[in-house]
Amino acid sequence: MSEDPAAQVVLELRGVRKQFASGGRTLAALRGVDLMVRRGRVTGLIGPDGAGKTTLMRLSVGLLEPDEGRITALGRDSTRESLAVQASVGYMPQRFGLYEDLTVQENLDLYADLQGVAPAERAGRYAELMHMTGLARFTGRLAGRLSGGMKQKLGLACTLVRPPLLLLLDEPTVGVDPVSRRELWQIVYRLVREQSMTVLLSTAYLDEAERCDDIVLLHEGEILGQGRPEEFRAPLRGRIFAARASGCSKRALQKAVAAAPGVLDAVIQADRVRVVARAGAADVPGSIAAAVDGVSVEAVEPRLEDAFVSRL
């Protein structure tokens, strides 16, 4: 017998609104958000700075209360049962949550104390986490003397001292070098594969969204869409083009292409201008050719960035 689809949902937001008062003004961080995160998947919460990603994370783990709506994490109400949610959900904030004047080992011990991990369970768990993150050689080093990538991996290890069923990572790759970014993603998918963990990960990097099983586009506190990356890209096929022209600067080409009929967006990309056509626009390559002498236009595969621009 197949499992109840509702049992697959480990985090759900319904009609969630949150406002903040600042300088005599009211700022809406979330505007009636509906969201579902399914078990055993990596869901990417994608949006620019100020979209409301951190607010959504903090509400989900019960660190903030919504003005309206309901949030359920692992079957518990994140507002009425916030302590129980925080005890069962792993949450790594943007700023690591580390004590920089303590060593790597001392940070692990502190988090183990806070999470109530029995002393008999710690040695094996520490060894597993240090192997996973590549920090085994640095347990005696002060956290403040680690690189940005190493701090991120230590922050993740501290969050995982007691393995959670649901892990929330708030922009874990900000300020991290490319090698450490790749290693962090390897760790995330190892957790999903080997420990059946569910991960909600926020990022402003659309290229990282391609690595997720599901993505949620968030902009100015509103959900623009949720689904698999391919579900966002597919409707854009036949609407994305690359334009090149000799004897014309990239800036001048971009300006001319952007003004052509049927063009929704035109951005410089390396030696060409990437074009997003409006839905239903006819013969956009022809309109570009009519606007720019000597231009060549070819169809290219859509990316998530194109889908985000189109939905805006």
Coordinates of C-alpha atoms in Angstrom, one line a residue:
M1 CA 0.0 0.0 0.0
S2 CA 1.4 3.4 -0.9
E3 CA 2.2 5.9 1.8
D4 CA -0.1 8.8 2.5
P5 CA 1.2 11.8 0.6
A6 CA 0.7 14.0 3.7
A7 CA 3.2 11.8 5.6
Q8 CA 5.8 12.8 3.0
V9 CA 5.6 16.5 4.1
V10 CA 8.0 17.3 6.9
L11 CA 7.7 21.1 6.8
E12 CA 4.5 23.1 5.8
L13 CA 3.7 26.8 5.8
R14 CA 0.1 27.9 5.2
G15 CA -0.8 31.6 4.8
V16 CA 2.2 32.8 6.7
R17 CA 2.7 36.5 7.1
K18 CA 5.4 38.4 9.0
Q19 CA 6.0 42.1 9.4
F20 CA 8.7 44.1 11.2
A21 CA 8.6 47.7 12.4
S22 CA 11.6 49.7 11.5
G23 CA 12.1 53.5 11.8
G24 CA 8.4 54.2 12.1
R25 CA 7.7 52.0 9.0
T26 CA 6.2 48.6 8.7
L27 CA 8.1 46.2 6.5
A28 CA 6.4 43.0 5.1
A29 CA 9.0 40.2 5.2
L30 CA 6.5 37.4 4.2
R31 CA 3.2 37.9 2.4
G32 CA 0.9 34.9 2.7
V33 CA 3.5 32.2 2.0
D34 CA 2.4 28.6 1.3
L35 CA 5.2 26.1 1.2
M36 CA 5.7 22.3 1.5
V37 CA 9.1 20.5 2.0
R38 CA 9.0 16.8 1.2
R39 CA 10.9 14.1 3.1
G40 CA 14.3 12.9 1.8
R41 CA 14.8 15.7 -0.6
V42 CA 17.0 18.8 -0.9
T43 CA 14.7 21.8 -1.3
G44 CA 16.4 25.1 -2.4
L45 CA 14.8 28.3 -1.1
I46 CA 16.0 30.7 -3.8
G47 CA 15.9 34.5 -3.8
P48 CA 17.9 37.7 -3.6
D49 CA 18.9 39.4 -0.4
G50 CA 15.9 40.8 1.3
A51 CA 13.5 38.2 -0.2
G52 CA 12.5 36.9 3.2
K53 CA 14.6 33.7 3.2
T54 CA 16.1 34.1 6.7
T55 CA 12.7 35.2 8.2
L56 CA 11.1 32.0 6.7
M57 CA 13.9 29.8 8.2
R58 CA 13.6 31.4 11.7
L59 CA 9.8 31.1 11.6
S60 CA 10.1 27.4 10.6
V61 CA 12.3 26.5 13.5
G62 CA 10.2 28.5 16.0
L63 CA 12.6 31.3 16.7
L64 CA 10.0 33.8 15.5
E65 CA 6.2 33.8 15.6
P66 CA 4.1 34.5 12.5
D67 CA 1.6 37.4 12.5
E68 CA -0.7 35.1 10.5
G69 CA -0.8 31.5 9.3
R70 CA 0.4 28.2 10.6
I71 CA 3.8 26.4 10.4
T72 CA 4.2 22.6 11.0
A73 CA 7.6 21.0 11.3
L74 CA 7.9 17.2 11.7
G75 CA 4.3 17.2 12.8
R76 CA 4.6 19.8 15.4
D77 CA 3.3 23.4 15.5
S78 CA 6.4 25.7 15.3
T79 CA 4.6 28.4 17.3
R80 CA 2.9 26.4 20.1
E81 CA 5.6 23.7 20.3
S82 CA 8.7 25.8 19.5
L83 CA 11.0 24.1 22.1
A84 CA 10.1 20.7 20.8
V85 CA 10.7 21.8 17.2
Q86 CA 14.1 23.3 18.0
A87 CA 15.1 20.1 19.8
S88 CA 14.3 18.0 16.7
V89 CA 15.1 20.3 13.8
G90 CA 18.7 21.2 12.9
Y91 CA 19.3 24.9 12.0
M92 CA 22.5 26.5 10.9
P93 CA 22.2 30.3 10.6
Q94 CA 24.3 32.5 8.3
R95 CA 26.9 33.4 10.8
F96 CA 27.9 29.9 11.7
G97 CA 26.8 30.0 15.4
L98 CA 30.3 29.3 16.5
Y99 CA 32.3 30.4 19.5
E100 CA 35.5 31.7 17.9
D101 CA 37.5 31.8 21.1
L102 CA 36.9 28.0 21.6
T103 CA 38.6 25.2 19.7
V104 CA 37.0 23.0 17.2
Q105 CA 36.7 20.3 19.9
E106 CA 35.3 22.6 22.5
N107 CA 32.6 23.9 20.0
L108 CA 31.6 20.3 19.4
D109 CA 31.5 19.6 23.2
L110 CA 29.4 22.7 23.8
Y111 CA 26.8 21.8 21.1
A112 CA 26.7 18.2 22.4
D113 CA 25.9 19.6 25.9
L114 CA 23.2 21.9 24.5
Q115 CA 21.7 19.1 22.5
G116 CA 21.8 16.5 25.3
V117 CA 24.0 14.0 23.6
A118 CA 25.1 11.3 26.0
P119 CA 28.8 11.2 26.7
A120 CA 29.0 7.6 25.5
E121 CA 27.7 8.5 22.1
R122 CA 30.0 11.4 21.5
A123 CA 33.3 9.9 20.4
G124 CA 31.8 7.9 17.5
R125 CA 29.7 10.8 16.4
Y126 CA 32.6 13.3 16.6
A127 CA 34.8 10.9 14.5
E128 CA 32.1 10.6 11.9
L129 CA 31.5 14.3 11.6
M130 CA 35.3 15.2 11.5
H131 CA 35.8 12.6 8.8
M132 CA 32.8 13.9 6.8
T133 CA 34.0 17.6 7.0
G134 CA 37.7 17.0 6.7
L135 CA 38.4 18.7 10.1
A136 CA 39.9 15.8 11.9
R137 CA 43.4 17.4 11.9
F138 CA 42.1 20.6 13.3
T139 CA 40.3 19.7 16.5
G140 CA 42.7 21.7 18.6
R141 CA 42.6 24.9 16.5
L142 CA 40.6 27.9 17.6
A143 CA 37.4 28.3 15.5
G144 CA 38.3 32.0 14.9
R145 CA 41.5 30.9 13.1
L146 CA 39.7 28.7 10.6
S147 CA 39.1 29.7 7.0
G148 CA 35.6 30.7 5.9
G149 CA 35.0 27.3 4.3
M150 CA 36.2 25.4 7.4
K151 CA 34.0 27.6 9.7
Q152 CA 31.0 26.6 7.6
K153 CA 31.9 23.0 7.8
L154 CA 32.4 23.2 11.6
G155 CA 29.1 25.0 11.9
L156 CA 27.4 22.2 10.0
A157 CA 29.1 19.6 12.2
C158 CA 27.9 21.3 15.4
T159 CA 24.4 21.4 14.0
L160 CA 24.6 17.7 13.3
V161 CA 26.0 16.5 16.6
R162 CA 22.5 15.1 17.2
P163 CA 21.4 14.0 13.7
P164 CA 18.1 15.8 12.9
L165 CA 15.4 14.5 10.5
L166 CA 15.0 18.0 9.1
L167 CA 18.0 20.3 8.5
L168 CA 17.7 24.0 7.7
L169 CA 20.7 25.7 6.2
D170 CA 20.6 29.5 5.8
E171 CA 22.9 30.5 2.9
P172 CA 25.6 28.1 3.9
T173 CA 27.9 28.9 0.9
V174 CA 28.0 32.7 1.3
G175 CA 31.6 33.9 1.3
V176 CA 32.9 30.4 0.8
D177 CA 35.5 29.5 -1.8
P178 CA 34.5 27.2 -4.8
V179 CA 36.2 24.1 -3.4
S180 CA 34.5 24.4 -0.1
R181 CA 31.2 25.1 -1.8
R182 CA 31.5 21.8 -3.7
E183 CA 32.5 20.0 -0.5
L184 CA 29.5 21.4 1.4
W185 CA 27.1 20.1 -1.3
Q186 CA 28.7 16.7 -1.2
I187 CA 28.1 16.6 2.5
V188 CA 24.5 17.7 2.1
Y189 CA 23.7 14.9 -0.4
R190 CA 25.6 12.4 1.7
L191 CA 23.3 13.2 4.6
V192 CA 20.2 12.8 2.5
R193 CA 21.5 9.5 0.9
E194 CA 22.9 7.8 4.0
Q195 CA 20.9 9.3 6.9
S196 CA 17.5 9.9 5.1
M197 CA 17.7 13.6 6.1
T198 CA 15.5 16.3 4.6
V199 CA 17.2 19.6 3.8
L200 CA 15.9 23.0 3.2
L201 CA 18.7 25.2 2.0
S202 CA 18.5 28.9 1.2
T203 CA 20.8 30.6 -1.4
A204 CA 20.9 33.6 -3.6
Y205 CA 23.0 31.7 -6.2
L206 CA 20.8 30.4 -9.0
D207 CA 23.5 28.0 -10.2
E208 CA 23.2 26.3 -6.8
A209 CA 19.5 25.9 -7.3
E210 CA 20.3 23.5 -10.2
R211 CA 21.7 21.0 -7.6
C212 CA 18.4 20.8 -5.7
D213 CA 15.7 18.3 -6.0
D214 CA 13.0 21.0 -5.6
I215 CA 13.3 24.7 -5.6
V216 CA 11.1 27.5 -4.2
L217 CA 11.5 31.0 -5.8
L218 CA 10.9 33.7 -3.2
H219 CA 10.8 37.4 -4.1
E220 CA 9.8 40.3 -1.8
G221 CA 8.1 37.9 0.6
E222 CA 6.1 36.1 -2.0
I223 CA 6.4 32.6 -3.5
L224 CA 6.8 32.9 -7.3
G225 CA 6.7 29.1 -7.8
Q226 CA 7.8 25.7 -6.4
G227 CA 8.8 22.6 -8.3
R228 CA 11.7 20.7 -9.8
P229 CA 14.4 22.8 -11.7
E230 CA 13.3 21.3 -15.0
E231 CA 9.7 22.4 -14.4
F232 CA 10.9 26.0 -14.3
R233 CA 13.2 25.7 -17.3
A234 CA 10.9 23.7 -19.7
P235 CA 8.4 26.5 -20.5
L236 CA 11.3 28.8 -21.5
R237 CA 12.5 26.5 -24.3
G238 CA 12.4 28.3 -27.6
R239 CA 12.4 31.7 -25.9
I240 CA 16.1 32.0 -25.0
F241 CA 18.7 33.2 -27.5
A242 CA 22.3 34.3 -27.8
A243 CA 23.2 37.3 -29.9
R244 CA 26.6 38.2 -31.3
A245 CA 27.7 41.0 -33.6
S246 CA 31.1 42.0 -34.9
G247 CA 32.1 45.7 -35.0
C248 CA 29.6 46.4 -32.2
S249 CA 30.4 46.8 -28.5
K250 CA 28.7 44.4 -26.1
R251 CA 27.0 47.4 -24.3
A252 CA 25.7 48.8 -27.6
L253 CA 24.5 45.4 -28.7
Q254 CA 22.7 44.9 -25.4
K255 CA 21.0 48.2 -25.7
A256 CA 19.8 47.6 -29.2
V257 CA 18.7 44.0 -28.5
A258 CA 16.7 45.1 -25.4
A259 CA 14.8 47.6 -27.5
A260 CA 13.8 45.0 -30.2
P261 CA 10.1 43.9 -30.3
G262 CA 9.4 40.8 -28.2
V263 CA 12.5 41.0 -26.0
L264 CA 11.8 40.7 -22.3
D265 CA 15.4 40.8 -21.0
A266 CA 18.9 41.2 -22.5
V267 CA 22.1 40.7 -20.4
I268 CA 25.8 40.6 -21.4
Q269 CA 27.3 37.1 -21.0
A270 CA 30.9 36.7 -21.9
D271 CA 31.2 37.6 -25.7
R272 CA 27.5 37.6 -26.3
V273 CA 24.1 39.0 -25.2
R274 CA 21.7 36.5 -23.7
V275 CA 18.1 37.2 -24.6
V276 CA 14.8 36.2 -23.0
A277 CA 11.8 36.6 -25.3
R278 CA 8.4 37.5 -24.1
A279 CA 5.8 34.7 -24.0
G280 CA 4.0 34.4 -27.3
A281 CA 6.4 36.8 -29.1
A282 CA 6.8 35.9 -32.8
D283 CA 10.2 35.7 -34.6
V284 CA 12.3 37.4 -32.0
P285 CA 15.5 36.5 -33.9
G286 CA 14.1 38.3 -36.9
S287 CA 13.3 41.4 -34.8
I288 CA 16.8 41.4 -33.4
A289 CA 18.3 41.1 -36.9
A290 CA 16.2 44.0 -38.1
A291 CA 17.5 46.1 -35.2
V292 CA 21.2 45.3 -35.4
D293 CA 23.3 45.0 -38.6
G294 CA 25.4 41.9 -38.9
V295 CA 24.0 40.2 -35.8
S296 CA 23.9 36.4 -35.4
V297 CA 21.2 34.9 -33.2
E298 CA 21.0 31.3 -32.0
A299 CA 18.6 29.4 -29.7
V300 CA 20.2 28.2 -26.4
E301 CA 19.0 26.1 -23.5
P302 CA 17.2 28.0 -20.7
R303 CA 18.6 28.4 -17.2
L304 CA 16.9 29.0 -13.9
E305 CA 18.0 32.6 -14.1
D306 CA 15.8 33.0 -17.2
A307 CA 12.8 31.5 -15.4
F308 CA 13.3 33.9 -12.5
V309 CA 13.5 36.9 -14.8
S310 CA 10.4 35.7 -16.7
R311 CA 8.3 35.2 -13.6
L312 CA 9.3 38.7 -12.3

